[in-house]
Tab-separated table of C-alpha atoms in Angstrom:
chain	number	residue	atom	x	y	z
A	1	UNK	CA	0.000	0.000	0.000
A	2	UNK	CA	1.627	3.096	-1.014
A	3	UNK	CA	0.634	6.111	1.343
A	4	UNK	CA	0.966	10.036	0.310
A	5	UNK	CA	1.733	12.504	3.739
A	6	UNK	CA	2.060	16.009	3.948
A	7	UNK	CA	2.225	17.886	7.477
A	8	UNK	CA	2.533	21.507	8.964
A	9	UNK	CA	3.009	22.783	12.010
A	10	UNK	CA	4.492	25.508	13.784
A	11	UNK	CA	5.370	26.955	17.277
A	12	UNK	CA	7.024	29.943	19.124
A	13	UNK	CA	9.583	29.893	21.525
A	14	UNK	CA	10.374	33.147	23.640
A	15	UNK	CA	13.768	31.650	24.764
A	16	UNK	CA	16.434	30.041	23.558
A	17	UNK	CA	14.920	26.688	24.325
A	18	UNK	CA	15.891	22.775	23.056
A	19	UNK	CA	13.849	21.420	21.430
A	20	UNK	CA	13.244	17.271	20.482
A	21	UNK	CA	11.116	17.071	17.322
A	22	UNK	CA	10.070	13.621	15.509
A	23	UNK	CA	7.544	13.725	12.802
A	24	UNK	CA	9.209	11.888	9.785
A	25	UNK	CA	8.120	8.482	8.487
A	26	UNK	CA	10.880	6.084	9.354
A	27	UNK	CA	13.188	4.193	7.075
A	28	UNK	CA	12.639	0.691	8.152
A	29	UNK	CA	11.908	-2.856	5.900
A	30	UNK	CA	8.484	-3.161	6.904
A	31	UNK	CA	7.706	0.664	4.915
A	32	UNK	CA	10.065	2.441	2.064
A	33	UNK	CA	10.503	5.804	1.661
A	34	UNK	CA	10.059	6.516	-2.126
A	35	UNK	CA	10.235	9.747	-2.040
A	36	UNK	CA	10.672	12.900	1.047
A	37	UNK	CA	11.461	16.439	1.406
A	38	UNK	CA	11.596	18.244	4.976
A	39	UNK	CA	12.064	22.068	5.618
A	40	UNK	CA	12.584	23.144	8.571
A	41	UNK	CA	13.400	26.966	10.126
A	42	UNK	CA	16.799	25.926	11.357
A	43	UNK	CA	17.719	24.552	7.618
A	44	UNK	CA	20.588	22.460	7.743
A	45	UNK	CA	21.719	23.546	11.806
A	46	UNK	CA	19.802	21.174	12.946
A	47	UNK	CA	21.113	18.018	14.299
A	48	UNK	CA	19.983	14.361	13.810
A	49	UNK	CA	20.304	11.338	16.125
A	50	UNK	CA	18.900	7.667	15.897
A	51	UNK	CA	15.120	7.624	17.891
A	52	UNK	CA	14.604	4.639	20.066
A	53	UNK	CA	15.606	1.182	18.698
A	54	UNK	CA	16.862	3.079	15.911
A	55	UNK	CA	13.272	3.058	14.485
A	56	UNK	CA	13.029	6.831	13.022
A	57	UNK	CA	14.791	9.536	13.738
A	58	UNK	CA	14.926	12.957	16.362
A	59	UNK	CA	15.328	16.146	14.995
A	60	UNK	CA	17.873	18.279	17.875
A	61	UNK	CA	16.768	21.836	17.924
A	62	UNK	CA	18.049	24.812	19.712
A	63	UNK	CA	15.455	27.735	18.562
A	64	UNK	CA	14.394	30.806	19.546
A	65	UNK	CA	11.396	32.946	17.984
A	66	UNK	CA	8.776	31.168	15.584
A	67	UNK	CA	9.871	27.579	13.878
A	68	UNK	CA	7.712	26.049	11.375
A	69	UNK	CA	8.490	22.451	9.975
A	70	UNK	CA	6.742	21.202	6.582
A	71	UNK	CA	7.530	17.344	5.404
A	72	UNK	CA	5.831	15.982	2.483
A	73	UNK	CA	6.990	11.716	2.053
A	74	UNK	CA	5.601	8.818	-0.542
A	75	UNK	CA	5.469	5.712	1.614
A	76	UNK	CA	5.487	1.852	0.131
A	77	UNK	CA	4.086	-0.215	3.063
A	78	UNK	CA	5.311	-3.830	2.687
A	79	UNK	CA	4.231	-5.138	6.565
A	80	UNK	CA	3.274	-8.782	6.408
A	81	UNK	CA	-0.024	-8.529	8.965
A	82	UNK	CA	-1.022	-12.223	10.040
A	83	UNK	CA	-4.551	-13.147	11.748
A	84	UNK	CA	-3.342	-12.527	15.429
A	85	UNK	CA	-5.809	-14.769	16.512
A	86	UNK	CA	-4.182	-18.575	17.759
A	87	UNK	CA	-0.468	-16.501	18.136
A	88	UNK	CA	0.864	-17.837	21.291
A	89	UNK	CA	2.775	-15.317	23.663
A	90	UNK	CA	6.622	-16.054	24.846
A	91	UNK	CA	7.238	-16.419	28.429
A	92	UNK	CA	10.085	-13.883	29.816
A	93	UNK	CA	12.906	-16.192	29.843
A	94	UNK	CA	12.252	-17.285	26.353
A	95	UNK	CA	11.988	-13.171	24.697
A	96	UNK	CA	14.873	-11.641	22.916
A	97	UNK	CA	16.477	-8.786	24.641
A	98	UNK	CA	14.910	-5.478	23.188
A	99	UNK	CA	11.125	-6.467	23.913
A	100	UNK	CA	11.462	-7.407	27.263
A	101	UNK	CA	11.402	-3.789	28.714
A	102	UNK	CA	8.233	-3.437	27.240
A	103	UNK	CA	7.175	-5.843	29.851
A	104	UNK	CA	8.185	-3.082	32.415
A	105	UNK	CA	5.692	-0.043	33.592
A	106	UNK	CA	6.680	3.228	32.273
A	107	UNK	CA	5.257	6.696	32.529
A	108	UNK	CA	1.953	6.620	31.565
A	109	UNK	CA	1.395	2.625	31.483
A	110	UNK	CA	1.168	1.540	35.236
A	111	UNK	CA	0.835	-2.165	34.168
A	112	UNK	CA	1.150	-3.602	37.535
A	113	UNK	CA	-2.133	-2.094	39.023
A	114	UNK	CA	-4.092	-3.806	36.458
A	115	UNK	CA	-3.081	-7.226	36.685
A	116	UNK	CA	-5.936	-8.360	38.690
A	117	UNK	CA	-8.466	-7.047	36.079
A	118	UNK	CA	-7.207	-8.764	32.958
A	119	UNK	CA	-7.127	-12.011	35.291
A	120	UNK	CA	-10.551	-11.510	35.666
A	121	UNK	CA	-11.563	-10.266	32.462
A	122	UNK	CA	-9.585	-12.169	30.371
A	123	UNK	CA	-8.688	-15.399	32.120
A	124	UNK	CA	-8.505	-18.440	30.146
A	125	UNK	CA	-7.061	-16.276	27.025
A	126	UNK	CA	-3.336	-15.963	26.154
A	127	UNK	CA	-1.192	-14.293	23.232
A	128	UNK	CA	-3.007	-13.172	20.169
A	129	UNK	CA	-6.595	-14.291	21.902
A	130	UNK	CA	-5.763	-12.152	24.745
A	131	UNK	CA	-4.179	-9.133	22.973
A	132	UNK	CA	-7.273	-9.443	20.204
A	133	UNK	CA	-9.535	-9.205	23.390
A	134	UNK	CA	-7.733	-6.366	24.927
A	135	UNK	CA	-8.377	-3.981	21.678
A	136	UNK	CA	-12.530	-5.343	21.553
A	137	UNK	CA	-13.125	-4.410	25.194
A	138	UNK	CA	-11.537	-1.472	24.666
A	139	UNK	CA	-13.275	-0.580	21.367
A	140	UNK	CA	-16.228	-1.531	23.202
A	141	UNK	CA	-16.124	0.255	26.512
A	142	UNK	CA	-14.321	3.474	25.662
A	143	UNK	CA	-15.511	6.543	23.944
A	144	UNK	CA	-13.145	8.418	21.380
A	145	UNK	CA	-13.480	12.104	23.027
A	146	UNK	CA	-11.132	15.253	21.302
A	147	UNK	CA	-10.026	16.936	24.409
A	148	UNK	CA	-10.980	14.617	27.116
A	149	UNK	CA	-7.207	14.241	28.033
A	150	UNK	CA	-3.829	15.805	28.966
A	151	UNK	CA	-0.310	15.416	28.772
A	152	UNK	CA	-0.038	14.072	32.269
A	153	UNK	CA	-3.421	11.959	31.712
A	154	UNK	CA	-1.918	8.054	31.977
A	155	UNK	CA	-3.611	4.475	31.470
A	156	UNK	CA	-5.061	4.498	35.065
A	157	UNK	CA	-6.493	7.931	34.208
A	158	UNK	CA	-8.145	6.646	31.321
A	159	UNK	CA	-9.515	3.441	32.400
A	160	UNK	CA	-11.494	4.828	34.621
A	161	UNK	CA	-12.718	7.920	33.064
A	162	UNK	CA	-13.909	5.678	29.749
A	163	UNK	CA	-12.874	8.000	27.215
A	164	UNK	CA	-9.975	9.815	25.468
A	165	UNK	CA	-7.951	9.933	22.131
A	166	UNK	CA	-6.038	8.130	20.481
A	167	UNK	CA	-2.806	8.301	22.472
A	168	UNK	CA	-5.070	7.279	25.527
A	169	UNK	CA	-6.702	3.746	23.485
A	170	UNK	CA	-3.199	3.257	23.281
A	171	UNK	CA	-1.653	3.610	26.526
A	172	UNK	CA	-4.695	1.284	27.973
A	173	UNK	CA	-4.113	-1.639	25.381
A	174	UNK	CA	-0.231	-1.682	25.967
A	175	UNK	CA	-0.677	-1.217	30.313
A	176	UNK	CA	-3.380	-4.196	29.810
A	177	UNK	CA	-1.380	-6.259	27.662
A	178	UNK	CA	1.830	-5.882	29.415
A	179	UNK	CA	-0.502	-6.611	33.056
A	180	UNK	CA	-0.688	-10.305	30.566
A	181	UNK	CA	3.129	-10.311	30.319
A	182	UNK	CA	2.688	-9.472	26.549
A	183	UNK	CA	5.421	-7.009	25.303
A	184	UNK	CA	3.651	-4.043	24.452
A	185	UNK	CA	5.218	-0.931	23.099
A	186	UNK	CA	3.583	2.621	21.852
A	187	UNK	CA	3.875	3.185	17.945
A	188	UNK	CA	3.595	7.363	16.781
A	189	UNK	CA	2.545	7.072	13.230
A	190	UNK	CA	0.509	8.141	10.264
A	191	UNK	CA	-2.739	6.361	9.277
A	192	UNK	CA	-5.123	7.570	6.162
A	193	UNK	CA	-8.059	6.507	8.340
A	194	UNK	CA	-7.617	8.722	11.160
A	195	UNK	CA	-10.508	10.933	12.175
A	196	UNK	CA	-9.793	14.299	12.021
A	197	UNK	CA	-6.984	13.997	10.300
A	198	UNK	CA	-3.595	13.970	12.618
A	199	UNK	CA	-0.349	12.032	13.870
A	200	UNK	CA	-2.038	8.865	15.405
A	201	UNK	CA	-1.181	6.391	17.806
A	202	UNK	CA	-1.377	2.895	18.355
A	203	UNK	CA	-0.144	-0.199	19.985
A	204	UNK	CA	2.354	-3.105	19.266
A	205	UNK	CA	2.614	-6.438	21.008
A	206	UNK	CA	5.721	-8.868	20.781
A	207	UNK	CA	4.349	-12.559	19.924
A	208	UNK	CA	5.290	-15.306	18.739
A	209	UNK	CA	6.219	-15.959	14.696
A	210	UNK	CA	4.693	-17.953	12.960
A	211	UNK	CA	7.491	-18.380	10.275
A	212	UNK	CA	10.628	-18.102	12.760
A	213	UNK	CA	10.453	-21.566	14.799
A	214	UNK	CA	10.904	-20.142	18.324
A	215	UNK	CA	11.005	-16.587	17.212
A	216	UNK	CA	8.951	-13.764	17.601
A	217	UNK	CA	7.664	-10.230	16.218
A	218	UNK	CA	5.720	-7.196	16.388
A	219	UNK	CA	2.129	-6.606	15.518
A	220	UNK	CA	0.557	-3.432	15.210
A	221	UNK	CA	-2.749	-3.500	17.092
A	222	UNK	CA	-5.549	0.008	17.039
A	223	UNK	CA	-8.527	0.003	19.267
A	224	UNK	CA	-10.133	3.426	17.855
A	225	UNK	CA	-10.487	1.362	14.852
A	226	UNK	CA	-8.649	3.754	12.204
A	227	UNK	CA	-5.560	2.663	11.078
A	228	UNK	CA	-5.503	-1.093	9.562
A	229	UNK	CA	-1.425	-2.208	10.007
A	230	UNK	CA	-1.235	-2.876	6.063
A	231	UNK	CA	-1.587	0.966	5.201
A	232	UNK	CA	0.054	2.602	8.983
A	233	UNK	CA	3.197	4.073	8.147
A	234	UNK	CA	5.768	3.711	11.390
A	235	UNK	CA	7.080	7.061	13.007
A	236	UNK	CA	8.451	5.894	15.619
A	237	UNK	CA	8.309	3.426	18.906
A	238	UNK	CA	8.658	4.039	22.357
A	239	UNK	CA	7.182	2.534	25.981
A	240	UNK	CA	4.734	5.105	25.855
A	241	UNK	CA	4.052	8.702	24.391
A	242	UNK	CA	7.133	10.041	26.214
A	243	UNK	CA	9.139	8.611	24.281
A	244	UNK	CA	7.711	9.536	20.917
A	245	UNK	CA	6.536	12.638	21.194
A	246	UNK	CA	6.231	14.851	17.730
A	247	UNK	CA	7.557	17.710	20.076
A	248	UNK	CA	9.029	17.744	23.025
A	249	UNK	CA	10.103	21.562	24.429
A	250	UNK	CA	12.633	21.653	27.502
A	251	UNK	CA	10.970	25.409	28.332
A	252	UNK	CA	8.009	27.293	27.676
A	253	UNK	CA	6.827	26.671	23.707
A	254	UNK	CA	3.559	28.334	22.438
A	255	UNK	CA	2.105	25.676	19.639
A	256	UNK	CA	0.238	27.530	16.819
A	257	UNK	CA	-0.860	25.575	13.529
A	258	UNK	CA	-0.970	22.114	12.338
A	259	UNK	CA	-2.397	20.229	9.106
A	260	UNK	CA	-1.854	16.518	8.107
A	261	UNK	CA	-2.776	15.127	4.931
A	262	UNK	CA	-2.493	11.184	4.666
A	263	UNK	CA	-3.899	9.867	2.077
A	264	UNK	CA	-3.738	6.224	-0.372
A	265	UNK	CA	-2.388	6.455	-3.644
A	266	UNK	CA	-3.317	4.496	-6.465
């Protein structure tokens, strides 16, 4: 599936103030970049460093005044996106390295105050059953809500308050799948189905492959419904939306505009 993007934004900064920015579709084998142009204020002062497991990249910033970023990119999505359903999970001791922090709370995903709850609302499911159920109970009990959450709003916040955005359906999937010792991770990305149009977010869990004897992989999983994995193009991963942020200011920032276009190309 080959995916058109184009994105503005800008923001003010009264200071001299750092700045983390990541908004680019990553170069990875699952998606390829065909074609990609980014301006930014800072033109070519800017300084790039690898974004977590070198999926993506961070844009270092040291601004001052207004900054406005455009990036217009052609993405070829080539993710291989299996029935989940009948995937059996890995215990700890048998996971690779890399996923196994994604077992671990973070921030915004206090995993270990939910553990009871998936016992009880999920017992007797495991792996792709359980993660599967995890997104339709969510889908089924939450309400999608523009403005019904914060930056500081985490998992715990949500599930009890029933509603929220995007980042929010994802922070509750990955706390609930990792309180089912699933690796779960947060995924910052672009999606033509997304509802008004904007960066989206969604969940991936670390399960078992079905080709690899004994191996395992990532599957992107979306409980708002909008983005199907086949056509999601990857920003970047993270343990939560920390991590991943499209901007991250270390002072005062005043955000003004923003427009994204994502669209399917023929």
């Amino acid at each position: 599936m080959t995916i058109a993007i184009k994105t503005r934004f800008d923001f003010s900064l009264d200071n001299p103030t750092d700045v983390i920015l990541q908004f680019e579709a990553a170069e990875i084998p699952e998606q390829v970049i065909l074609s990609a142009n980014t301006v930014l204020t800072c033109g070519n002062d800017c300084a790039r460093v690898p974004a977590h497991e070198a999926i993506g990249e961070r844009v270092l910033v040291r601004a001052e005044g207004r900054f406005e970023v455009e990036y217009d990119a052609t993405v070829d999505v080539r993710r291989l996106t299996p029935d989940l359903a009948g995937l059996a999970q890995l215990s700890p001791h048998d996971l690779p390295g890399d996923p196994l922090e994604y077992l671990l709370d973070s921030r915004y995903c206090p995993a270990d105050r939910l553990q009871s709850f998936v016992e009880d609302e999920f017992g007797g499911t495991s792996g792709g059953d359980r993660a599967l159920a995890i997104r339709d109970w969510i889908a089924k009990h939450f309400t999608y809500e523009p403005g019904s959450s914060t930056a500081t709003t985490t998992a715990l916040d949500t599930f009890v308050e029933r509603r929220g955005i995007c980042r929010d359906y994802a922070h509750v999937l990955i706390t609930l799948a990792r309180a089912s010792t699933i690796p779960a991770r947060y995924v910052s990305c672009f999606a033509p189905g997304v509802t008004p149009p904007d960066f989206h977010a969604v969940a991936e869990v670390f399960l078992a492959d079905e080709t690899t004897p004994g191996g395992g992989a990532w599957y992107i999983l979306d409980a708002t419904g909008m983005a199907e994995p086949h056509e999601t193009v990857k920003i970047g991963v993270g343990r939560d939306a920390a991590d991943v942020s499209f901007l991250t200011s270390f002072g005062p920032s005043n955000f003004g505009d923003k427009s994204v276009e994502v669209a399917r190309k023929a």
